[in-house]
Amino acid sequence: MLFAQIVLVFAGPLFPRLAAHAVGGQMDGLDDFVGAVSTHVFGTEVAPLRKSYSGDQAPLWVLIFCVFVAAVVITVVWSILDRRRASYVRLHAWFLTFIRLCLGGQMLVYGTAKLIPLQMPRPTLITLLQPYGDFSPTAVLWNQVGSAPVYEMLLGTAEVLGGLLLFVPRTATVGALLSLVSLLQVFVLNMTFDVPVKLLSFHLVLMCLFVLAPQLRRLANVLVLERPSAPVTQPPLLRGGRANGLIGLACAALGIWVLVGGVQMAMEGYRAQGDGVAEPPLYGIWEVTDFTLDGKALPPLTTDENRWRRLVFDTRKAAVQKMDDSMVPAVASVDIEAGTLTLSSPPPTETAPPSGLPSFSYTLAYQRAATDRLSLRGDLGGRPVEVALRQVNPASFPLRGRAFHWVQEYPNTGKLIR
C-alpha cells in the first residue's frame, strides 16, 4: 500500500496521466527521510530514488525496513491499549476487501501489459546481432517471452482473469488462487533471472496469501482432505444483505473501470514503445559492403576501429556495429526531402545509465538505388566517407524466420556450433 500506483489504478483511464506525476513526486518526497534513516541507522548513504523502473533500489529496501519497524511498534502498542478486545470482525472485513481490490488492480494493470504484448516486446533488430553471452539474465527472460507473443498474451490472460475475479465477492477466492499461481511464477522468475521487481512481486504474493488465509481450512477440506466444507464466502461488510449486494456490484463495476484503464494504458504504450510503433524510413539491418574513408577503401578487418560492419535502424533505436561486433547506440533522423541521414549519440535519460562513449553527430547524404541497396556520402568528424550497404532480411535469423511446425524430425536449435 506504500506506493502511489497501488491505489492510483482505481483512477481507471486517468491512471496513466496521474501515475507519472504522483509516483515521481512520492519518490522526491521520500528521499530526505530515507537518506536520514540510512545514515543514522545503517551508517551508510544511499543514492536518491531514481526513475529507472527498478523496484529494488537501495532506498526502497530502507523504506521497507522503516515500514516493518513502524508496523511492529504500532501492533505492540495497539495490542496493549486495547488488550480486552479479542478481534475486529468488521474492520478485518473492510481491510480484507481493500487488500483484495488492490491486488486485483495490480493483476489487471500488469496483465493487460502482457495481453497487449507491451511488457516484453519481440527482440529488436539490434538484439538479433548481439551475442547471447552478452545478455543479462533479465534480458534473456525478456527476449524469450517476447519471442513468443502468443505465450505472453496467455500469461496476460491468466493475470487479467485473476484480477477480474478478485473484484467479484463470489469469485474472489478463485481469483486469488489463480493470481497466486501467476504471481508465484513471476516471483520465481524475478528471483532466478535477477529482475528488479522482487520487492513488489513478493508483496503481491503476500497479499494473495492474506486474501486466501480465511479460506484455508475450507480449501484444505475440499482439495486435500476430501471432507465436506461450508461455502467459501467473503466476510460481509455491512449488516444488510441488500447493502452487501450493492457493494458487490460496485466492486465489479470498479473492476471493469480499472480494466478499461489498463487496456488504454497498454494500447498507448504499444503504439508508442511496443511493436505498434511505425517503422522508420530506413528500417532494417544494413550490411556494409564497401567503406571508403579519406578516399581509401578499407577492407573488412576485425581489427579496424574506423570501419563499420552494419547499420541498424529499428523502430525506436539505431546503432552502428563496428568490426569487432560492438554496438554504438545512436539516434537516427532521416530527412526524406533533403535526402540526408543524421546519426548522433543518444541524450542521457533518467531511466538509462550513461554509456560512457564519446558524443558524436554525423550528417550524411543518402541514396537508395533499390529497396535493398543504400549508399551514404559525407564526413565522419571531418574525414570524407562513402559507404555502400545491402539490406539483410530479418527472417534470415532463426529467431525471426522460424515458423511453427506440427511435425519435426529433429529439434531445431538454430545456428549453434555442435
C-alpha positions in Angstrom: 0.0 0.0 0.0 3.0 2.2 0.3 3.4 3.2 -3.4 1.0 5.5 -5.2 0.5 3.2 -8.1 -1.3 0.6 -5.9 -4.2 3.0 -5.3 -4.0 5.1 -8.4 -5.0 2.2 -10.6 -8.5 2.8 -9.3 -8.5 6.0 -11.4 -9.1 3.8 -14.4 -8.4 5.7 -17.7 -7.0 8.6 -15.7 -4.3 6.4 -14.2 -1.6 6.9 -16.9 -1.9 10.7 -16.6 -1.8 10.7 -12.8 0.8 8.0 -12.1 3.8 9.7 -13.6 3.4 12.8 -11.5 2.3 11.1 -8.4 5.0 8.3 -8.3 7.7 10.8 -9.2 6.5 13.2 -6.5 6.3 10.5 -4.0 9.9 9.4 -4.7 11.2 13.0 -4.4 9.3 13.4 -1.1 10.9 10.3 0.4 14.5 11.0 -0.5 15.4 13.1 2.6 13.6 10.7 5.0 15.2 7.6 3.6 18.6 9.3 3.4 18.4 10.2 7.1 17.4 6.7 8.2 20.1 5.0 6.1 22.8 7.4 7.5 21.8 7.2 11.2 20.6 3.5 11.4 22.8 1.7 8.9 25.7 4.1 8.9 25.8 4.5 5.1 24.4 6.8 2.5 22.1 5.6 -0.3 21.6 7.4 -3.6 18.3 9.2 -4.2 15.4 7.2 -5.7 15.8 7.1 -9.4 13.1 6.9 -12.0 14.8 3.8 -13.5 11.9 1.4 -13.5 13.8 -0.6 -10.8 11.8 -1.6 -7.8 14.7 -3.0 -5.9 16.7 0.2 -5.3 18.6 0.6 -2.0 16.3 3.4 -0.8 13.3 1.1 -1.3 14.8 -1.5 0.9 15.4 1.1 3.6 11.8 2.3 3.3 10.5 -1.3 3.7 12.6 -1.6 6.8 11.0 1.6 8.2 7.5 0.3 7.4 8.2 -3.0 9.1 9.5 -1.4 12.3 6.5 1.0 12.3 4.1 -1.9 11.9 5.7 -3.9 14.8 5.6 -0.8 17.1 2.0 0.1 16.2 0.9 -3.5 16.7 2.5 -3.8 20.1 1.1 -0.5 21.3 -2.3 -1.2 19.9 -2.4 -4.7 21.5 -1.5 -3.3 24.9 -4.0 -0.4 24.8 -6.9 -2.5 23.5 -6.0 -5.8 25.0 -9.6 -6.6 26.1 -10.9 -6.8 22.6 -10.5 -10.3 21.1 -11.0 -9.4 17.4 -12.0 -6.7 14.9 -14.5 -8.5 12.7 -15.9 -5.6 10.8 -12.5 -3.8 10.5 -10.9 -7.1 9.2 -13.7 -7.5 6.6 -13.1 -4.0 5.2 -9.3 -4.3 5.3 -9.5 -7.7 3.6 -11.7 -6.2 0.9 -9.3 -3.3 0.4 -6.4 -5.6 0.0 -8.4 -7.8 -2.4 -9.3 -4.9 -4.6 -5.7 -3.5 -4.6 -4.4 -7.0 -5.6 -7.0 -7.2 -8.3 -6.0 -3.8 -9.6 -2.3 -4.8 -9.9 -3.2 -8.0 -11.7 -5.3 -6.1 -14.2 -2.6 -3.5 -14.9 0.2 -6.0 -15.3 -2.0 -8.5 -17.1 -3.1 -6.0 -19.8 0.6 -5.1 -20.4 1.1 -8.8 -21.4 -2.3 -9.4 -23.0 -1.4 -6.5 -25.3 2.3 -7.5 -25.8 4.0 -4.5 -24.4 5.9 -5.6 -21.3 8.1 -8.0 -23.3 8.2 -6.8 -26.9 9.7 -9.0 -29.6 13.6 -8.9 -29.8 14.8 -5.8 -31.6 16.9 -5.9 -34.7 19.9 -4.8 -32.6 19.2 -7.8 -30.3 19.4 -10.2 -33.2 23.0 -9.1 -33.8 24.3 -9.4 -30.3 26.0 -12.5 -28.9 23.8 -14.5 -26.5 26.6 -14.4 -23.9 26.4 -10.6 -23.7 22.8 -10.7 -22.4 22.0 -10.3 -18.8 19.7 -12.9 -17.2 16.9 -10.3 -17.3 17.4 -9.7 -21.0 17.4 -13.4 -21.7 14.0 -13.7 -19.9 12.5 -10.6 -21.7 13.6 -11.8 -25.1 12.5 -15.4 -24.5 9.0 -14.3 -23.7 9.0 -11.6 -26.4 9.9 -14.1 -29.0 6.6 -15.9 -28.4 3.9 -13.2 -28.3 1.1 -15.8 -28.0 2.7 -17.2 -24.9 3.0 -13.7 -23.4 -0.7 -13.0 -24.3 -1.7 -16.2 -22.5 0.2 -15.1 -19.4 -1.6 -11.8 -19.5 -5.0 -13.5 -20.0 -4.4 -15.5 -16.8 -3.5 -12.4 -14.9 -6.4 -10.4 -16.2 -8.8 -13.2 -15.4 -7.5 -13.5 -11.9 -7.7 -9.7 -11.4 -11.4 -9.6 -12.6 -12.4 -12.5 -10.4 -10.9 -10.7 -7.4 -13.3 -7.8 -7.9 -16.4 -10.0 -7.6 -17.0 -11.3 -4.0 -18.5 -14.7 -5.2 -15.4 -15.4 -7.3 -12.7 -13.7 -5.2 -11.3 -16.9 -3.8 -10.9 -18.5 -7.3 -9.3 -15.2 -8.4 -6.9 -15.2 -5.5 -5.9 -18.8 -6.3 -5.3 -18.1 -9.9 -3.4 -14.9 -9.0 -1.3 -16.8 -6.5 -0.2 -19.3 -9.2 0.6 -16.5 -11.6 2.4 -14.4 -9.1 4.5 -17.3 -7.7 5.8 -17.9 -11.2 6.5 -14.1 -11.6 8.3 -14.1 -8.2 10.4 -17.1 -9.0 11.4 -15.6 -12.4 12.3 -12.4 -10.7 14.5 -14.2 -8.2 16.2 -16.5 -10.7 16.6 -14.1 -13.6 17.5 -11.1 -11.3 14.6 -9.0 -12.4 14.5 -5.8 -10.3 10.8 -6.2 -9.2 11.4 -8.7 -6.4 10.0 -6.5 -3.6 6.7 -5.8 -5.4 6.2 -9.3 -6.6 6.9 -10.7 -3.1 4.4 -8.3 -1.5 1.8 -9.2 -4.1 2.3 -12.9 -3.2 1.8 -12.0 0.4 -1.4 -10.1 -0.5 -2.7 -13.3 -2.2 -2.0 -15.3 0.9 -3.7 -12.8 3.1 -6.9 -12.9 0.9 -6.8 -16.7 1.0 -6.0 -17.1 4.7 -9.6 -17.1 5.9 -10.5 -19.8 3.4 -7.5 -22.1 4.0 -9.4 -24.7 6.2 -12.3 -24.9 3.8 -10.0 -25.2 0.8 -8.0 -27.9 2.5 -11.2 -29.8 3.2 -12.2 -29.8 -0.4 -8.8 -30.0 -2.2 -6.7 -32.1 0.2 -8.6 -33.8 2.9 -11.7 -34.8 0.8 -14.1 -33.6 3.6 -17.3 -31.7 3.3 -16.9 -28.0 3.6 -19.0 -24.9 4.2 -19.3 -22.4 1.3 -16.2 -20.3 0.6 -17.5 -16.8 1.1 -16.1 -13.3 1.7 -17.0 -11.6 5.0 -19.9 -9.2 4.8 -19.1 -5.5 5.1 -22.4 -4.3 6.3 -25.3 -5.9 8.3 -27.9 -5.8 5.5 -27.8 -8.3 2.7 -29.1 -5.8 0.1 -26.4 -3.3 1.1 -23.7 -6.0 0.7 -25.1 -6.9 -2.7 -24.9 -3.3 -3.8 -21.3 -3.1 -2.6 -20.5 -6.3 -4.6 -21.9 -4.7 -7.8 -19.9 -1.6 -7.1 -16.7 -3.7 -6.8 -17.5 -5.5 -10.0 -18.0 -2.1 -11.8 -14.8 -0.9 -10.3 -13.0 -3.9 -11.8 -14.3 -3.1 -15.3 -13.3 0.6 -14.8 -9.7 -0.5 -13.8 -9.6 -2.9 -16.7 -10.5 -0.1 -19.2 -7.7 2.0 -17.8 -5.2 -0.9 -18.1 -6.2 -1.6 -21.7 -6.0 2.1 -22.6 -2.5 2.4 -20.9 -1.3 -0.8 -22.6 -2.6 0.3 -26.0 -0.9 3.7 -25.7 2.3 2.1 -24.7 2.1 -0.4 -27.5 1.7 2.3 -30.1 4.5 4.5 -28.5 7.0 2.0 -27.3 6.0 -1.5 -28.4 5.6 -3.4 -31.6 2.9 -0.9 -32.7 5.5 1.8 -33.4 5.6 2.7 -37.1 8.8 1.6 -38.9 11.2 4.5 -39.8 12.1 5.1 -43.5 15.3 3.1 -43.4 14.1 0.4 -41.1 16.2 -2.7 -41.2 19.7 -4.2 -40.8 22.1 -2.9 -43.4 25.4 -4.8 -44.1 28.3 -2.6 -45.1 29.7 -3.9 -48.4 32.1 -1.1 -49.1 33.6 1.5 -46.8 35.8 4.3 -48.1 37.5 6.7 -45.7 39.7 9.6 -46.8 39.5 8.2 -50.3 40.9 4.8 -49.3 38.8 1.6 -49.4 39.0 -0.2 -46.0 39.0 -4.0 -46.1 36.6 -5.7 -43.6 39.2 -6.4 -40.9 38.0 -7.1 -37.4 40.9 -5.0 -36.1 39.8 -1.9 -37.9 38.5 0.7 -35.5 37.1 3.0 -38.1 35.2 0.8 -40.5 31.6 -0.1 -39.9 30.2 -3.6 -40.2 26.5 -2.8 -40.1 24.0 0.0 -39.6 20.8 -0.9 -37.8 17.6 1.2 -37.9 15.0 -0.1 -35.5 11.6 1.4 -34.6 12.9 3.4 -31.6 16.6 2.8 -31.7 19.5 2.8 -34.1 23.1 1.6 -33.8 26.4 1.4 -35.6 28.0 -2.0 -35.4 31.8 -1.9 -35.5 34.0 -4.5 -37.0 34.7 -6.1 -33.5 30.8 -6.5 -33.3 30.5 -3.9 -30.6 27.3 -1.7 -30.8 27.4 2.1 -30.7 23.9 3.3 -29.9 22.7 6.2 -32.0 19.7 8.4 -32.7 18.8 8.4 -36.4 17.0 11.2 -38.1 16.0 10.9 -41.8 15.1 13.9 -43.9 13.4 12.3 -46.9 13.1 15.6 -48.9 16.7 16.6 -48.4 17.9 13.1 -48.7 20.0 13.3 -45.5 20.6 11.0 -42.6 21.8 12.3 -39.2 23.4 10.0 -36.7 24.0 11.3 -33.2 24.7 10.0 -29.8 21.7 9.4 -27.6 21.0 12.1 -25.0 21.2 11.0 -21.3 18.0 9.9 -19.7 16.7 9.2 -16.2 16.0 5.6 -16.9 19.3 4.6 -18.5 22.8 4.9 -17.2 25.3 6.9 -19.3 27.1 4.9 -22.0 30.5 6.4 -21.4 31.0 6.7 -25.2 32.2 10.0 -26.7 29.4 12.1 -28.2 29.1 12.4 -32.0 26.9 13.8 -34.7 27.2 13.0 -38.4 25.0 14.2 -41.3 25.3 12.1 -44.4 23.6 12.3 -47.8 21.9 9.0 -48.7 20.6 7.4 -51.9 18.5 4.3 -52.2 19.0 2.9 -55.7 17.0 -0.2 -54.8 14.9 -1.4 -51.9 17.8 -3.4 -50.5 20.6 -1.0 -51.5 21.8 2.1 -49.7 24.7 4.5 -50.2 25.9 7.2 -47.8 28.2 10.1 -48.5 29.5 12.8 -46.2 32.1 13.1 -43.5 32.9 11.5 -40.1 34.5 14.1 -37.9 35.8 16.0 -40.9 37.0 12.9 -42.8 35.2 12.2 -46.1 33.5 8.9 -46.2 31.5 6.8 -48.7 29.5 3.7 -47.6 27.7 1.1 -49.6 25.2 -1.1 -47.8 23.0 -4.1 -48.5 19.8 -4.8 -46.5 19.6 -8.1 -44.6 16.3 -9.9 -44.4 15.4 -10.2 -40.6 13.7 -13.5 -41.5 17.2 -15.0 -42.2 17.6 -15.1 -38.4 16.1 -18.3 -36.9 14.6 -16.2 -34.1 12.5 -14.3 -36.6 12.2 -16.7 -39.5 11.4 -20.0 -37.8 7.8 -20.9 -38.1 5.6 -23.3 -36.1 5.7 -27.0 -37.2 3.5 -29.8 -36.1 5.9 -32.4 -37.4 9.6 -32.1 -36.7 12.1 -34.9 -37.3 14.8 -33.2 -35.3 14.7 -30.4 -32.7 15.6 -27.0 -34.2 18.3 -25.3 -32.2 19.2 -22.6 -34.7 22.7 -21.8 -35.8 24.5 -23.5 -32.9 28.1 -24.8 -33.1 28.0 -28.5 -32.4 
